[in-house]
mmCIF file of C-alpha atoms in Angstrom:
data_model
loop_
_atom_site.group_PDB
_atom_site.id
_atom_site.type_symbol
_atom_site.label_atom_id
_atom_site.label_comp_id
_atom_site.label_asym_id
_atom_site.label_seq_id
_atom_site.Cartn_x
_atom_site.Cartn_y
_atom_site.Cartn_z
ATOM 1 C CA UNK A 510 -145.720 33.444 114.717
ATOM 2 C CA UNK A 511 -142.792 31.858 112.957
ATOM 3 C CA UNK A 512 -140.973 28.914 114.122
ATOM 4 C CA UNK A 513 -137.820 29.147 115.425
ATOM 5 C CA UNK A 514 -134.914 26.232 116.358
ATOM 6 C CA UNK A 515 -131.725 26.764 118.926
ATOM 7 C CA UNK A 516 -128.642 24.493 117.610
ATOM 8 C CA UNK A 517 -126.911 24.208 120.886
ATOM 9 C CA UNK A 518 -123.290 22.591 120.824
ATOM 10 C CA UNK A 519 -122.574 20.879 124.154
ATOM 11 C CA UNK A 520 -120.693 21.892 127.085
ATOM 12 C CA UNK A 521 -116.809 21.335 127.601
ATOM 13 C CA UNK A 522 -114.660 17.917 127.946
ATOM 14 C CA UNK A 523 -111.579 17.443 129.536
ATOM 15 C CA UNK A 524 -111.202 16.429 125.627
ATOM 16 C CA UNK A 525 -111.950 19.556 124.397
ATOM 17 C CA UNK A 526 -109.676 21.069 127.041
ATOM 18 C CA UNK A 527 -106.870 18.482 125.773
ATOM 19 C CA UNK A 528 -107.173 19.109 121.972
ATOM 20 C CA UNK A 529 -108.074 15.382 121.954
ATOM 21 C CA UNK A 530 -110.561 14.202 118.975
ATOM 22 C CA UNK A 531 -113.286 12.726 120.277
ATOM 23 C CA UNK A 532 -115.765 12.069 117.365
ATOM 24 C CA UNK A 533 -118.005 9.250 118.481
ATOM 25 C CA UNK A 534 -116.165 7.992 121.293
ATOM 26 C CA UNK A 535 -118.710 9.059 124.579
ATOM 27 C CA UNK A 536 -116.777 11.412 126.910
ATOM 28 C CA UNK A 537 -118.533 13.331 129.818
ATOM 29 C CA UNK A 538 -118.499 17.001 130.506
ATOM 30 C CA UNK A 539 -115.713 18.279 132.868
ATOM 31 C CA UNK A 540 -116.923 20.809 135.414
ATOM 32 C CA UNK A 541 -116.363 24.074 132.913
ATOM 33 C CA UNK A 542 -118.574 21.896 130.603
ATOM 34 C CA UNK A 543 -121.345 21.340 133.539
ATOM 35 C CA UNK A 544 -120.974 25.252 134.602
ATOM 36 C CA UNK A 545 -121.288 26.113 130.853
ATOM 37 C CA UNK A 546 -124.786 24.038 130.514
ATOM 38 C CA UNK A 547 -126.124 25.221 133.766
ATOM 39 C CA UNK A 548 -125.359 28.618 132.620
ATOM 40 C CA UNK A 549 -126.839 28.761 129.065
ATOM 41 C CA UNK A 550 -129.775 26.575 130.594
ATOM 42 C CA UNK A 551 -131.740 29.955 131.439
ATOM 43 C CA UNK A 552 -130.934 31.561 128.265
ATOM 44 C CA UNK A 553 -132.778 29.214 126.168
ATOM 45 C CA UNK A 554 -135.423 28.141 128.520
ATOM 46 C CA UNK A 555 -136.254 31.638 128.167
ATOM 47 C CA UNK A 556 -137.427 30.977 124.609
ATOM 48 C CA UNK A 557 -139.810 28.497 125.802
ATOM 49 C CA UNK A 558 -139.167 25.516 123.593
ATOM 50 C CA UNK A 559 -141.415 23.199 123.202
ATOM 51 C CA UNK A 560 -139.123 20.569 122.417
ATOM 52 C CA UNK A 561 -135.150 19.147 123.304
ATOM 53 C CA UNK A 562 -133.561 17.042 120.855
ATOM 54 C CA UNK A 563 -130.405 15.580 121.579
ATOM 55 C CA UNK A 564 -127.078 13.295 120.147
ATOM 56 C CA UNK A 565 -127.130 10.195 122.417
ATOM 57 C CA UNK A 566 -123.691 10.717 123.215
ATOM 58 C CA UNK A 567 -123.116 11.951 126.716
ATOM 59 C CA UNK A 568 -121.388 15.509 126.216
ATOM 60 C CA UNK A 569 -124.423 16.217 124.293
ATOM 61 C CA UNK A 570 -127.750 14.648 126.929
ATOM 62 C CA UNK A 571 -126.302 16.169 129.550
ATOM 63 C CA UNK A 572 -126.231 19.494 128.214
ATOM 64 C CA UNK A 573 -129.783 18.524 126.743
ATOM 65 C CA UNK A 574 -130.839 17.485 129.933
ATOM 66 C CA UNK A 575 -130.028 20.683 132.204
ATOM 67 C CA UNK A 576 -131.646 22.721 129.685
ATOM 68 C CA UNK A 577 -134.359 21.001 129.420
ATOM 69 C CA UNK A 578 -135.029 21.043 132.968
ATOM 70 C CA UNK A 579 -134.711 24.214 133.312
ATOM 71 C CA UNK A 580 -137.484 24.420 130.012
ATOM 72 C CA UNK A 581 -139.601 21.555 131.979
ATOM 73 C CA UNK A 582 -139.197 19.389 129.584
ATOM 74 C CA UNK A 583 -138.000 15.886 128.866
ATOM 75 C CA UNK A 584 -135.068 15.436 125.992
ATOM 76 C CA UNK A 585 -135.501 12.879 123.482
ATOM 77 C CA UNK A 586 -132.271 11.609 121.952
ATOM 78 C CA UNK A 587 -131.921 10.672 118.049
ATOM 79 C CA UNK A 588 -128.560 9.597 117.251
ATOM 80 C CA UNK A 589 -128.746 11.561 113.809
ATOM 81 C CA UNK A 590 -127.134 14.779 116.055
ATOM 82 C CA UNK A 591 -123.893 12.824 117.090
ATOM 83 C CA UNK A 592 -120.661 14.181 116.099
ATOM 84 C CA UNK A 593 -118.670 13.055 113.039
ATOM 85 C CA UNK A 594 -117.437 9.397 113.643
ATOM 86 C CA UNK A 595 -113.899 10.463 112.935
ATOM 87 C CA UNK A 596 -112.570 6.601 112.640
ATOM 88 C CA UNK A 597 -109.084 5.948 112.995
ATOM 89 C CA UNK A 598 -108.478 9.719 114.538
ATOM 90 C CA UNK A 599 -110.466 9.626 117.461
ATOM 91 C CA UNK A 600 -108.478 9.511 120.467
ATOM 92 C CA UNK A 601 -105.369 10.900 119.513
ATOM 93 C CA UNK A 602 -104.613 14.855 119.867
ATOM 94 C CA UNK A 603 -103.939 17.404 117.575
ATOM 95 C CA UNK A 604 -100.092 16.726 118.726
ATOM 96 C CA UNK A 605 -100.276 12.995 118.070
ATOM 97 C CA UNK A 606 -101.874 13.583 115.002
ATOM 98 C CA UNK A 607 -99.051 16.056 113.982
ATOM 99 C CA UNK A 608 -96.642 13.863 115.097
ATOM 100 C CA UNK A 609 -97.594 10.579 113.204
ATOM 101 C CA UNK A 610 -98.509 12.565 109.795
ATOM 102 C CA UNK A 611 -97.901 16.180 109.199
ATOM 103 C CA UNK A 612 -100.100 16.178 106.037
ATOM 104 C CA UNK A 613 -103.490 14.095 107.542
ATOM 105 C CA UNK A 614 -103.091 16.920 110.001
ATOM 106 C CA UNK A 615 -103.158 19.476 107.901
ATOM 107 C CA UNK A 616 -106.013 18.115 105.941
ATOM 108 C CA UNK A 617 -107.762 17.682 109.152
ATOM 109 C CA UNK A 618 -106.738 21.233 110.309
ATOM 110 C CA UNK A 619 -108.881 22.212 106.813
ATOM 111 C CA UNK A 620 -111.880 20.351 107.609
ATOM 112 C CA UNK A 621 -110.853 17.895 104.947
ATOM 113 C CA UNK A 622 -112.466 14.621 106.678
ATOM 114 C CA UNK A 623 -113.839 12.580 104.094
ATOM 115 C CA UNK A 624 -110.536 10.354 103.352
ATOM 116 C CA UNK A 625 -109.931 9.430 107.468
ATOM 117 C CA UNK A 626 -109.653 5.715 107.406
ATOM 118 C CA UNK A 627 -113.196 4.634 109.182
ATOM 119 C CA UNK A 628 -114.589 7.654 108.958
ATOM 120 C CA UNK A 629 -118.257 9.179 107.637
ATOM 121 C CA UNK A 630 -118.186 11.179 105.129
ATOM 122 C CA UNK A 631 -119.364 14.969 105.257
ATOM 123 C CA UNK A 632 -121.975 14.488 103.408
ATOM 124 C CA UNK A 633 -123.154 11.564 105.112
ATOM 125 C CA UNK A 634 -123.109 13.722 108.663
ATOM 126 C CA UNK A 635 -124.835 16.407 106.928
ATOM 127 C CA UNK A 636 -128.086 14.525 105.120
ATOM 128 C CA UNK A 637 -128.251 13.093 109.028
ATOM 129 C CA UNK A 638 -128.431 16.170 110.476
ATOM 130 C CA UNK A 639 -130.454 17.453 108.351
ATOM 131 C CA UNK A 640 -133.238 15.324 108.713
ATOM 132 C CA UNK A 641 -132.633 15.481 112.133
ATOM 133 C CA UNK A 642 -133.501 18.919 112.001
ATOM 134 C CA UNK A 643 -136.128 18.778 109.567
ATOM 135 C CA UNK A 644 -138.278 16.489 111.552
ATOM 136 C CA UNK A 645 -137.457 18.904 114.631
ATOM 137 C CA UNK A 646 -139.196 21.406 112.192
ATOM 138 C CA UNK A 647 -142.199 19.386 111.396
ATOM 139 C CA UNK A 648 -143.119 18.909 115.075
ATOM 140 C CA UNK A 649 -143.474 22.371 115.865
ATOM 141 C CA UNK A 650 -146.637 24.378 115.516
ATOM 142 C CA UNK A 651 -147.344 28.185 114.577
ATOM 143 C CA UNK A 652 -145.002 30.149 116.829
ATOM 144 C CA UNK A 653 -142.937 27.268 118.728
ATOM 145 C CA UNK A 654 -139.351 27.305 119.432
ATOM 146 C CA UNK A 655 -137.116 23.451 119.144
ATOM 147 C CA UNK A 656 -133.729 22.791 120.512
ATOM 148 C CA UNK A 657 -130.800 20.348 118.906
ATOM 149 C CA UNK A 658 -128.266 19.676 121.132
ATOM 150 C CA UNK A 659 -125.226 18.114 119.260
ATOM 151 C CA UNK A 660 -121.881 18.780 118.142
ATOM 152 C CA UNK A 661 -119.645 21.737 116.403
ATOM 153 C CA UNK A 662 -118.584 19.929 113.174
ATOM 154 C CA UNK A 663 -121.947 17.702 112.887
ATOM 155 C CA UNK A 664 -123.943 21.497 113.196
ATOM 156 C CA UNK A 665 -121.646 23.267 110.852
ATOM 157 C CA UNK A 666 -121.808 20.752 108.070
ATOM 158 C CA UNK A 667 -125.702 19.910 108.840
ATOM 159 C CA UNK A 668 -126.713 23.368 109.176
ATOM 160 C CA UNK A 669 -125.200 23.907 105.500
ATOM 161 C CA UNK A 670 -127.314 21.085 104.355
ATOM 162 C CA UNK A 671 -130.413 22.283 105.827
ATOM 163 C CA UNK A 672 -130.677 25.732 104.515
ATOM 164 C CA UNK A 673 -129.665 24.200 101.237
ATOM 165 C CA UNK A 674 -126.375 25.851 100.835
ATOM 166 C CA UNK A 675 -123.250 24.461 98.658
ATOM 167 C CA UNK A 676 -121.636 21.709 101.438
ATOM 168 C CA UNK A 677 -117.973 23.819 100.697
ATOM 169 C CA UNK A 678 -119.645 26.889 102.766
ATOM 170 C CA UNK A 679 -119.387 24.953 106.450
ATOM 171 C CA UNK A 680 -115.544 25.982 106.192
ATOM 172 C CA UNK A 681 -116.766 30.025 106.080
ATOM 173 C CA UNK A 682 -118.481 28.876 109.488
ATOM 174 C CA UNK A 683 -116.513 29.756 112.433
ATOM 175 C CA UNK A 684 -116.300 27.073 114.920
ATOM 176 C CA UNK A 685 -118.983 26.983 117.551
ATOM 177 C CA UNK A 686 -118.135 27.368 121.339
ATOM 178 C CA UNK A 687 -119.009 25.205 124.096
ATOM 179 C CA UNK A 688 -122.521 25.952 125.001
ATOM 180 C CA UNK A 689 -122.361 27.858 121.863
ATOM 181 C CA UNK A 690 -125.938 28.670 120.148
ATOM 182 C CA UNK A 691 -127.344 28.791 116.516
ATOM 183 C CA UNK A 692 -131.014 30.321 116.251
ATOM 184 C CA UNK A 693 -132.630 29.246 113.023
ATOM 185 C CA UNK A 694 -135.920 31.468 112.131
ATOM 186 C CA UNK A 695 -138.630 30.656 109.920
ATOM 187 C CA UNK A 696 -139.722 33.010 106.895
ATOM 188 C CA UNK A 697 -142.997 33.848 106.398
ATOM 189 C CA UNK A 698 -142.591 32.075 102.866
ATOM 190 C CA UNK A 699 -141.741 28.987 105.094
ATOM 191 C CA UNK A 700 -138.130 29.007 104.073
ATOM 192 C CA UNK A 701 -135.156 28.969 107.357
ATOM 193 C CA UNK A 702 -132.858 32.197 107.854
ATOM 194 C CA UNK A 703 -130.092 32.325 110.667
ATOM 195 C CA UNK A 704 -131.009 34.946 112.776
ATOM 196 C CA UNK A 705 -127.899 34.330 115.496
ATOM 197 C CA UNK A 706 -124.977 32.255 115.230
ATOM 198 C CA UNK A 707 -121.927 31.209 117.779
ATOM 199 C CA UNK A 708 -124.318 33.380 120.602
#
């Protein structure tokens, strides 16, 4: 009868496609990204969650929302799952990024976010995200499943700060695919275990 949450990263952008950093900024799915959500839809309805949780940004509800129809459910959206505002990167591509300074990209190429001019820091995104996912947690009973639907770098560094681990371990994380699921388990001592990642 232990709990059990799905981190779902969202379907595909033209963005994504692009190599273009979106952060915060609110871009749609592109039709990969729609065929990706309708086709992981199944997958986790077939968990029977209980619950959708969702980033507010668009990439993210409407990935919540096909899945959650196909759970019979409604989403709820808490803007603690959003993506990493990425400040004065967001927009450009990896390219223009390269192009204007060789050694921000490589920092950025590292995961090393926390000096991007308007930007949060990790550890802000992760303490968001993980009370995102805490609360999540909280509103399921004996035996219920949850889903988060957010973003890659927002669930690498919030999944970190959930199970408690040292903040420098999100960089041993590969990067989650589109549609791209973490399933979280809970012990019988009440403590979290991944028992999938990047399914």
């Amino acid at each position: 009868m232990s709990r059990r949450i799905v981190l779902l990263r969202h379907g595909r952008t033209a963005w994504n496609a692009e190599r273009r950093i979106q952060g915060q900024l609110d871009v749609e799915l592109d039709a990969v990204g729609v065929e990706q959500a309708q086709a992981v839809a199944p997958l986790v309805a077939a968990l029977d969650p209980v619950l959708v949780w969702s980033s507010d940004l668009a990439r993210a509800r409407l990935t919540a929302e096909t899945v959650a129809k196909e759970a019979g459910l409604e989403p709820s959206y808490d803007e603690r799952l959003r993506e990493f505002r990425l400040g004065d990167y967001q927009g450009l591509t990896h390219a223009e990024l390269d192009a204007r300074d060789p050694a921000a990209f490589a920092r950025f190429q590292r995961g090393e976010w926390d000096d991007i001019p308007g930007a949060e820091t990790t550890r802000e995104v992760a303490d968001r995200f993980a009370a995102a996912v805490t609360d999540l947690a909280a509103a399921l009973g004996p035996g219920e499943t949850g889903v988060a639907v957010s973003h890659g770098a927002a669930t690498r560094s919030g999944l970190v700060a959930f199970l408690g681990w040292p903040a420098e371990l999100a960089h041993d994380l590969r990067a989650l695919g589109n549609c791209a699921r973490v399933v979280l388990e809970q012990r019988s001592t009440g403590t979290w275990a991944i028992a999938a990642y990047n399914l």
